[in-house]
mmCIF file of C-alpha atoms and ligand atoms in Angstrom:
data_model
loop_
_atom_site.group_PDB
_atom_site.id
_atom_site.type_symbol
_atom_site.label_atom_id
_atom_site.label_comp_id
_atom_site.label_asym_id
_atom_site.label_seq_id
_atom_site.Cartn_x
_atom_site.Cartn_y
_atom_site.Cartn_z
ATOM 1 C CA MET A 29 1.685 17.123 -24.239
ATOM 2 C CA TRP A 30 1.601 19.729 -21.447
ATOM 3 C CA PRO A 31 -0.929 22.437 -22.368
ATOM 4 C CA TYR A 32 -0.914 23.572 -18.729
ATOM 5 C CA PRO A 33 0.931 26.118 -16.583
ATOM 6 C CA LYS A 34 4.495 25.435 -15.450
ATOM 7 C CA VAL A 35 4.273 26.297 -11.734
ATOM 8 C CA LEU A 36 1.419 25.095 -9.498
ATOM 9 C CA ALA A 37 0.594 26.104 -5.945
ATOM 10 C CA HIS A 38 0.806 22.900 -3.866
ATOM 11 C CA ARG A 39 -2.282 22.069 -1.766
ATOM 12 C CA GLY A 40 -3.835 25.373 -2.764
ATOM 13 C CA GLY A 41 -1.504 27.979 -1.342
ATOM 14 C CA GLY A 42 1.662 26.197 -0.205
ATOM 15 C CA ILE A 43 3.084 27.653 3.003
ATOM 16 C CA LEU A 44 0.904 30.738 2.846
ATOM 17 C CA ALA A 45 -2.372 29.304 4.105
ATOM 18 C CA PRO A 46 -4.034 26.184 5.542
ATOM 19 C CA GLU A 47 -3.747 23.481 2.898
ATOM 20 C CA ASN A 48 -6.682 22.375 0.772
ATOM 21 C CA THR A 49 -9.004 25.235 1.707
ATOM 22 C CA ILE A 50 -10.630 28.044 -0.253
ATOM 23 C CA ALA A 51 -8.461 30.446 1.776
ATOM 24 C CA ALA A 52 -5.429 28.660 0.325
ATOM 25 C CA LEU A 53 -6.737 29.070 -3.208
ATOM 26 C CA ARG A 54 -7.360 32.745 -2.461
ATOM 27 C CA CYS A 55 -3.792 33.201 -1.171
ATOM 28 C CA GLY A 56 -2.335 31.498 -4.234
ATOM 29 C CA LEU A 57 -4.404 33.723 -6.462
ATOM 30 C CA ALA A 58 -3.263 36.832 -4.567
ATOM 31 C CA GLN A 59 0.333 35.738 -5.309
ATOM 32 C CA GLY A 60 -0.538 35.537 -9.018
ATOM 33 C CA PHE A 61 -0.987 31.751 -9.218
ATOM 34 C CA HIS A 62 -3.544 30.583 -11.760
ATOM 35 C CA ALA A 63 -2.631 26.902 -11.374
ATOM 36 C CA VAL A 64 -3.093 24.692 -8.373
ATOM 37 C CA GLU A 65 -2.725 21.158 -7.034
ATOM 38 C CA PHE A 66 -5.082 19.923 -4.312
ATOM 39 C CA ASP A 67 -6.089 16.600 -2.773
ATOM 40 C CA VAL A 68 -9.574 15.099 -2.930
ATOM 41 C CA MET A 69 -11.003 12.401 -0.648
ATOM 42 C CA LEU A 70 -14.477 10.949 -0.113
ATOM 43 C CA SER A 71 -16.589 11.528 2.956
ATOM 44 C CA LYS A 72 -18.645 8.750 4.553
ATOM 45 C CA ASP A 73 -21.579 9.653 2.300
ATOM 46 C CA GLU A 74 -19.273 9.541 -0.752
ATOM 47 C CA VAL A 75 -19.025 13.279 -1.320
ATOM 48 C CA PRO A 76 -15.634 14.520 -2.585
ATOM 49 C CA VAL A 77 -13.983 17.064 -0.286
ATOM 50 C CA LEU A 78 -10.545 18.693 -0.257
ATOM 51 C CA MET A 79 -8.396 16.789 2.235
ATOM 52 C CA HIS A 80 -4.938 15.249 2.504
ATOM 53 C CA ASP A 81 -5.009 13.137 5.670
ATOM 54 C CA CYS A 82 -7.445 10.272 6.226
ATOM 55 C CA GLU A 83 -7.433 10.794 9.997
ATOM 56 C CA PHE A 84 -8.107 13.910 12.038
ATOM 57 C CA GLY A 85 -5.351 15.274 14.251
ATOM 58 C CA ARG A 86 -3.231 17.473 11.999
ATOM 59 C CA THR A 87 -5.383 19.899 9.983
ATOM 60 C CA LEU A 88 -8.607 19.012 11.787
ATOM 61 C CA ALA A 89 -8.628 18.942 15.576
ATOM 62 C CA GLY A 90 -9.672 15.896 17.558
ATOM 63 C CA THR A 91 -10.003 12.255 16.650
ATOM 64 C CA GLY A 92 -11.983 10.737 13.835
ATOM 65 C CA SER A 93 -11.653 10.124 10.128
ATOM 66 C CA VAL A 94 -12.800 11.581 6.834
ATOM 67 C CA ALA A 95 -14.316 8.261 5.733
ATOM 68 C CA GLY A 96 -16.187 8.079 9.048
ATOM 69 C CA SER A 97 -17.704 11.572 8.748
ATOM 70 C CA THR A 98 -20.450 12.941 6.531
ATOM 71 C CA ALA A 99 -19.777 15.850 4.192
ATOM 72 C CA GLU A 100 -22.123 17.965 6.289
ATOM 73 C CA ALA A 101 -20.052 17.253 9.405
ATOM 74 C CA LEU A 102 -16.741 17.834 7.606
ATOM 75 C CA THR A 103 -17.759 21.156 6.088
ATOM 76 C CA ALA A 104 -18.726 22.350 9.573
ATOM 77 C CA MET A 105 -15.218 21.611 10.909
ATOM 78 C CA ASP A 106 -12.446 24.172 11.345
ATOM 79 C CA ALA A 107 -9.642 23.432 8.862
ATOM 80 C CA GLY A 108 -7.872 26.742 9.427
ATOM 81 C CA SER A 109 -7.026 27.185 13.119
ATOM 82 C CA TRP A 110 -4.137 24.698 13.073
ATOM 83 C CA PHE A 111 -2.371 27.042 10.657
ATOM 84 C CA GLY A 112 -3.104 30.369 12.279
ATOM 85 C CA ALA A 113 -5.726 32.207 14.297
ATOM 86 C CA GLU A 114 -6.522 34.434 11.326
ATOM 87 C CA PHE A 115 -7.840 31.353 9.508
ATOM 88 C CA ALA A 116 -10.070 30.143 12.360
ATOM 89 C CA GLY A 117 -13.355 28.747 11.080
ATOM 90 C CA GLU A 118 -12.093 28.158 7.534
ATOM 91 C CA PRO A 119 -14.155 25.126 6.480
ATOM 92 C CA VAL A 120 -13.259 21.908 4.708
ATOM 93 C CA PRO A 121 -14.393 22.701 1.162
ATOM 94 C CA LEU A 122 -16.555 20.498 -0.977
ATOM 95 C CA PHE A 123 -14.710 19.591 -4.177
ATOM 96 C CA GLU A 124 -17.497 21.169 -6.218
ATOM 97 C CA ASP A 125 -17.078 24.465 -4.354
ATOM 98 C CA ALA A 126 -13.315 24.449 -4.937
ATOM 99 C CA VAL A 127 -13.889 23.800 -8.640
ATOM 100 C CA ALA A 128 -16.434 26.631 -8.775
ATOM 101 C CA PHE A 129 -13.913 28.995 -7.133
ATOM 102 C CA CYS A 130 -11.154 27.951 -9.537
ATOM 103 C CA ARG A 131 -13.311 28.208 -12.607
ATOM 104 C CA HIS A 132 -14.601 31.620 -11.538
ATOM 105 C CA HIS A 133 -11.021 32.898 -11.101
ATOM 106 C CA ASP A 134 -9.550 31.097 -14.091
ATOM 107 C CA ILE A 135 -7.328 28.785 -12.019
ATOM 108 C CA TRP A 136 -6.223 25.554 -13.672
ATOM 109 C CA MET A 137 -6.413 22.429 -11.500
ATOM 110 C CA ASN A 138 -4.380 19.294 -10.936
ATOM 111 C CA VAL A 139 -6.858 17.237 -8.940
ATOM 112 C CA GLU A 140 -5.039 14.623 -6.878
ATOM 113 C CA ILE A 141 -7.368 11.738 -6.096
ATOM 114 C CA LYS A 142 -6.396 10.747 -2.550
ATOM 115 C CA PRO A 143 -8.362 7.645 -1.560
ATOM 116 C CA VAL A 144 -8.706 6.303 1.935
ATOM 117 C CA PRO A 145 -7.199 2.772 1.841
ATOM 118 C CA GLY A 146 -9.860 0.342 0.672
ATOM 119 C CA MET A 147 -11.836 3.042 -1.155
ATOM 120 C CA GLU A 148 -9.535 3.422 -4.173
ATOM 121 C CA ALA A 149 -11.919 2.399 -6.949
ATOM 122 C CA LEU A 150 -14.901 4.201 -5.452
ATOM 123 C CA THR A 151 -12.924 7.411 -4.948
ATOM 124 C CA GLY A 152 -11.439 7.357 -8.446
ATOM 125 C CA GLY A 153 -14.834 6.768 -10.034
ATOM 126 C CA VAL A 154 -16.753 9.330 -7.974
ATOM 127 C CA VAL A 155 -14.153 12.108 -8.281
ATOM 128 C CA ALA A 156 -13.758 11.589 -12.036
ATOM 129 C CA GLY A 157 -17.525 11.399 -12.561
ATOM 130 C CA CYS A 158 -18.080 14.526 -10.518
ATOM 131 C CA CYS A 159 -15.323 16.311 -12.419
ATOM 132 C CA ALA A 160 -16.819 15.293 -15.758
ATOM 133 C CA SER A 161 -20.178 16.811 -14.731
ATOM 134 C CA LEU A 162 -18.546 20.013 -13.506
ATOM 135 C CA PHE A 163 -16.688 20.393 -16.820
ATOM 136 C CA ALA A 164 -19.411 19.087 -19.126
ATOM 137 C CA ASP A 165 -19.433 22.459 -20.896
ATOM 138 C CA VAL A 166 -15.736 22.261 -21.863
ATOM 139 C CA ALA A 167 -14.867 20.475 -25.101
ATOM 140 C CA VAL A 168 -12.439 17.566 -24.834
ATOM 141 C CA SER A 169 -10.340 19.235 -27.538
ATOM 142 C CA ASP A 170 -9.892 22.235 -25.223
ATOM 143 C CA ALA A 171 -7.342 20.255 -23.191
ATOM 144 C CA GLY A 172 -5.755 23.204 -21.417
ATOM 145 C CA ARG A 173 -9.053 24.116 -19.746
ATOM 146 C CA LEU A 174 -9.801 20.651 -18.394
ATOM 147 C CA PRO A 175 -8.348 19.618 -15.044
ATOM 148 C CA LEU A 176 -5.722 16.896 -14.887
ATOM 149 C CA LEU A 177 -6.624 14.029 -12.547
ATOM 150 C CA SER A 178 -3.724 12.307 -10.818
ATOM 151 C CA SER A 179 -3.279 9.621 -8.195
ATOM 152 C CA PHE A 180 -0.710 7.377 -6.537
ATOM 153 C CA SER A 181 -3.399 4.697 -6.690
ATOM 154 C CA VAL A 182 -3.419 2.703 -9.902
ATOM 155 C CA THR A 183 -6.830 1.328 -8.932
ATOM 156 C CA ALA A 184 -8.211 4.860 -8.555
ATOM 157 C CA LEU A 185 -6.778 5.867 -11.926
ATOM 158 C CA LYS A 186 -8.322 2.865 -13.649
ATOM 159 C CA ALA A 187 -11.691 3.687 -12.083
ATOM 160 C CA ALA A 188 -11.311 7.334 -13.137
ATOM 161 C CA LYS A 189 -10.630 6.223 -16.692
ATOM 162 C CA ALA A 190 -13.716 4.018 -16.692
ATOM 163 C CA ALA A 191 -15.942 6.756 -15.230
ATOM 164 C CA ALA A 192 -14.659 9.662 -17.340
ATOM 165 C CA PRO A 193 -12.464 8.392 -20.168
ATOM 166 C CA ALA A 194 -12.183 11.819 -21.785
ATOM 167 C CA LEU A 195 -10.643 13.502 -18.754
ATOM 168 C CA PRO A 196 -6.838 13.591 -18.830
ATOM 169 C CA ARG A 197 -4.931 11.690 -16.150
ATOM 170 C CA GLY A 198 -1.444 11.602 -14.670
ATOM 171 C CA TRP A 199 0.169 8.680 -12.848
ATOM 172 C CA LEU A 200 1.752 9.749 -9.568
ATOM 173 C CA THR A 201 4.699 7.667 -8.515
ATOM 174 C CA GLU A 202 7.258 8.352 -5.803
ATOM 175 C CA ARG A 203 9.990 6.597 -7.819
ATOM 176 C CA ILE A 204 10.364 5.927 -11.527
ATOM 177 C CA THR A 205 10.441 2.145 -11.739
ATOM 178 C CA PRO A 206 11.805 0.274 -14.790
ATOM 179 C CA ASP A 207 8.259 -0.547 -15.920
ATOM 180 C CA TRP A 208 7.198 3.113 -16.039
ATOM 181 C CA LYS A 209 6.429 3.106 -19.750
ATOM 182 C CA SER A 210 4.219 0.005 -19.763
ATOM 183 C CA GLN A 211 2.438 1.290 -16.646
ATOM 184 C CA CYS A 212 1.717 4.632 -18.350
ATOM 185 C CA GLN A 213 0.472 2.822 -21.438
ATOM 186 C CA GLU A 214 -1.789 0.518 -19.447
ATOM 187 C CA LEU A 215 -3.270 3.419 -17.496
ATOM 188 C CA GLY A 216 -3.704 5.554 -20.599
ATOM 189 C CA VAL A 217 -2.243 8.595 -18.887
ATOM 190 C CA ARG A 218 -1.100 11.809 -20.494
ATOM 191 C CA ALA A 219 1.553 12.557 -17.892
ATOM 192 C CA LEU A 220 3.859 11.091 -15.306
ATOM 193 C CA HIS A 221 3.997 12.841 -11.918
ATOM 194 C CA THR A 222 6.927 12.056 -9.676
ATOM 195 C CA ASN A 223 9.093 13.178 -6.789
ATOM 196 C CA HIS A 224 11.737 15.444 -8.311
ATOM 197 C CA ALA A 225 14.408 13.559 -6.334
ATOM 198 C CA SER A 226 13.760 10.472 -8.462
ATOM 199 C CA LEU A 227 14.654 12.232 -11.717
ATOM 200 C CA THR A 228 17.879 12.298 -13.681
ATOM 201 C CA PRO A 229 18.498 14.148 -16.965
ATOM 202 C CA ASP A 230 18.487 10.801 -18.769
ATOM 203 C CA LEU A 231 15.145 9.731 -17.283
ATOM 204 C CA VAL A 232 13.621 13.105 -18.131
ATOM 205 C CA ARG A 233 14.764 12.672 -21.731
ATOM 206 C CA GLN A 234 13.352 9.141 -21.938
ATOM 207 C CA ILE A 235 9.970 10.199 -20.553
ATOM 208 C CA LYS A 236 9.728 13.231 -22.826
ATOM 209 C CA ASP A 237 10.886 11.220 -25.872
ATOM 210 C CA ALA A 238 8.127 8.708 -25.130
ATOM 211 C CA GLY A 239 5.607 11.534 -25.473
ATOM 212 C CA TYR A 240 4.473 12.003 -21.879
ATOM 213 C CA GLY A 241 4.013 15.159 -19.890
ATOM 214 C CA LEU A 242 6.345 15.278 -16.885
ATOM 215 C CA PHE A 243 5.348 16.928 -13.631
ATOM 216 C CA CYS A 244 7.190 16.784 -10.334
ATOM 217 C CA TYR A 245 6.556 17.524 -6.698
ATOM 218 C CA THR A 246 7.315 19.374 -4.464
ATOM 219 C CA VAL A 247 10.004 21.819 -5.543
ATOM 220 C CA ASN A 248 10.769 24.524 -3.009
ATOM 221 C CA ASP A 249 14.237 25.663 -4.039
ATOM 222 C CA PRO A 250 14.436 28.082 -7.008
ATOM 223 C CA GLN A 251 17.824 26.718 -8.131
ATOM 224 C CA ARG A 252 16.491 23.177 -8.193
ATOM 225 C CA ALA A 253 13.411 24.387 -10.084
ATOM 226 C CA SER A 254 15.663 25.962 -12.740
ATOM 227 C CA GLU A 255 17.675 22.772 -13.033
ATOM 228 C CA LEU A 256 14.576 20.604 -13.492
ATOM 229 C CA LEU A 257 13.176 22.913 -16.159
ATOM 230 C CA ARG A 258 16.554 22.863 -17.914
ATOM 231 C CA TRP A 259 16.395 19.063 -17.937
ATOM 232 C CA GLY A 260 13.027 19.272 -19.690
ATOM 233 C CA VAL A 261 10.506 18.804 -16.870
ATOM 234 C CA ASP A 262 7.221 20.404 -17.948
ATOM 235 C CA ALA A 263 5.906 21.599 -14.620
ATOM 236 C CA PHE A 264 6.106 21.303 -10.845
ATOM 237 C CA CYS A 265 4.210 22.243 -7.733
ATOM 238 C CA THR A 266 5.694 24.304 -4.940
ATOM 239 C CA ASP A 267 4.977 25.274 -1.364
ATOM 240 C CA ARG A 268 7.225 28.330 -1.631
ATOM 241 C CA LEU A 269 4.945 30.729 -3.431
ATOM 242 C CA ASP A 270 7.005 33.433 -1.754
ATOM 243 C CA LEU A 271 10.243 32.296 -3.459
ATOM 244 C CA ILE A 272 9.093 30.861 -6.789
ATOM 245 C CA PRO A 273 6.763 33.121 -8.740
ATOM 246 C CA ALA A 274 3.997 31.786 -10.944
ATOM 247 C CA ASP A 275 5.818 33.084 -14.028
ATOM 248 C CA PHE A 276 9.168 31.537 -12.945
HETATM 249 O O1 G3P B 29 0.497 15.761 -6.406
HETATM 250 C C1 G3P B 29 1.763 15.869 -5.903
HETATM 251 C C2 G3P B 29 1.853 15.881 -4.396
HETATM 252 O O2 G3P B 29 0.790 16.605 -3.865
HETATM 253 C C3 G3P B 29 1.881 14.495 -3.824
HETATM 254 O O3 G3P B 29 2.111 14.441 -2.466
HETATM 255 O O4 G3P B 29 1.381 14.091 -0.157
HETATM 256 O O5 G3P B 29 1.555 16.406 -1.010
HETATM 257 O O6 G3P B 29 -0.277 14.917 -1.776
HETATM 258 P P1 G3P B 29 1.141 14.989 -1.304
HETATM 259 MG MG1 MG B 30 -1.213 16.179 -3.297
#
């Protein structure tokens, strides 16, 4: 049900490094993390890159958008300076380069498909297809070595299923709605990913009894992390790699 690690570094390296960069993955690894969550979006020319925000202005300086920029332009941009001068020049990584880094260092991945509004189906299909090619050498039965694709977008998840049916998926939902079970069944997901604030011990029990993996975001308090694990949550991502060790 959850053949994956228990604690994941959120957006690569949590608070230690600029999110969704190779530097972040490197920081997580240096802290002993061999499991990571990152966000993937499509460029104008439909190339998957690591990125959270659709628009520039926070992690990338200036104005503009990911969907309005080519992968070549994005990978030439500075995604590190906003975080700290020591990360100046850290590029926006291509998804395939992030996967290569993770595979080389034995880091398991939760790939969050983060579509620009209006590009949900395209993003789900392209990211899943790309992932399937990058993991073509891993047997489907070797579940723990395959990445887990997740998304808040039901449309993206359906497209991911169509493009790469053998890759495991998780449905990301901010709140657990009463129809959670039928939604999981329809999407054919292995796991439910939710905001930890939406969980209760009873809900955790229901989800686990129904046979789904249960992952939550983003848990930054060690006491809360202990409580969630006691309730039966399988795994969570954290920004506080300094407070919550990988072997928590
Ligand atoms: O995948 C869980 C979490 O990353 C979802 O929220 O906004 O940090 O991508 P966000
Ligand atoms: Mg995310």
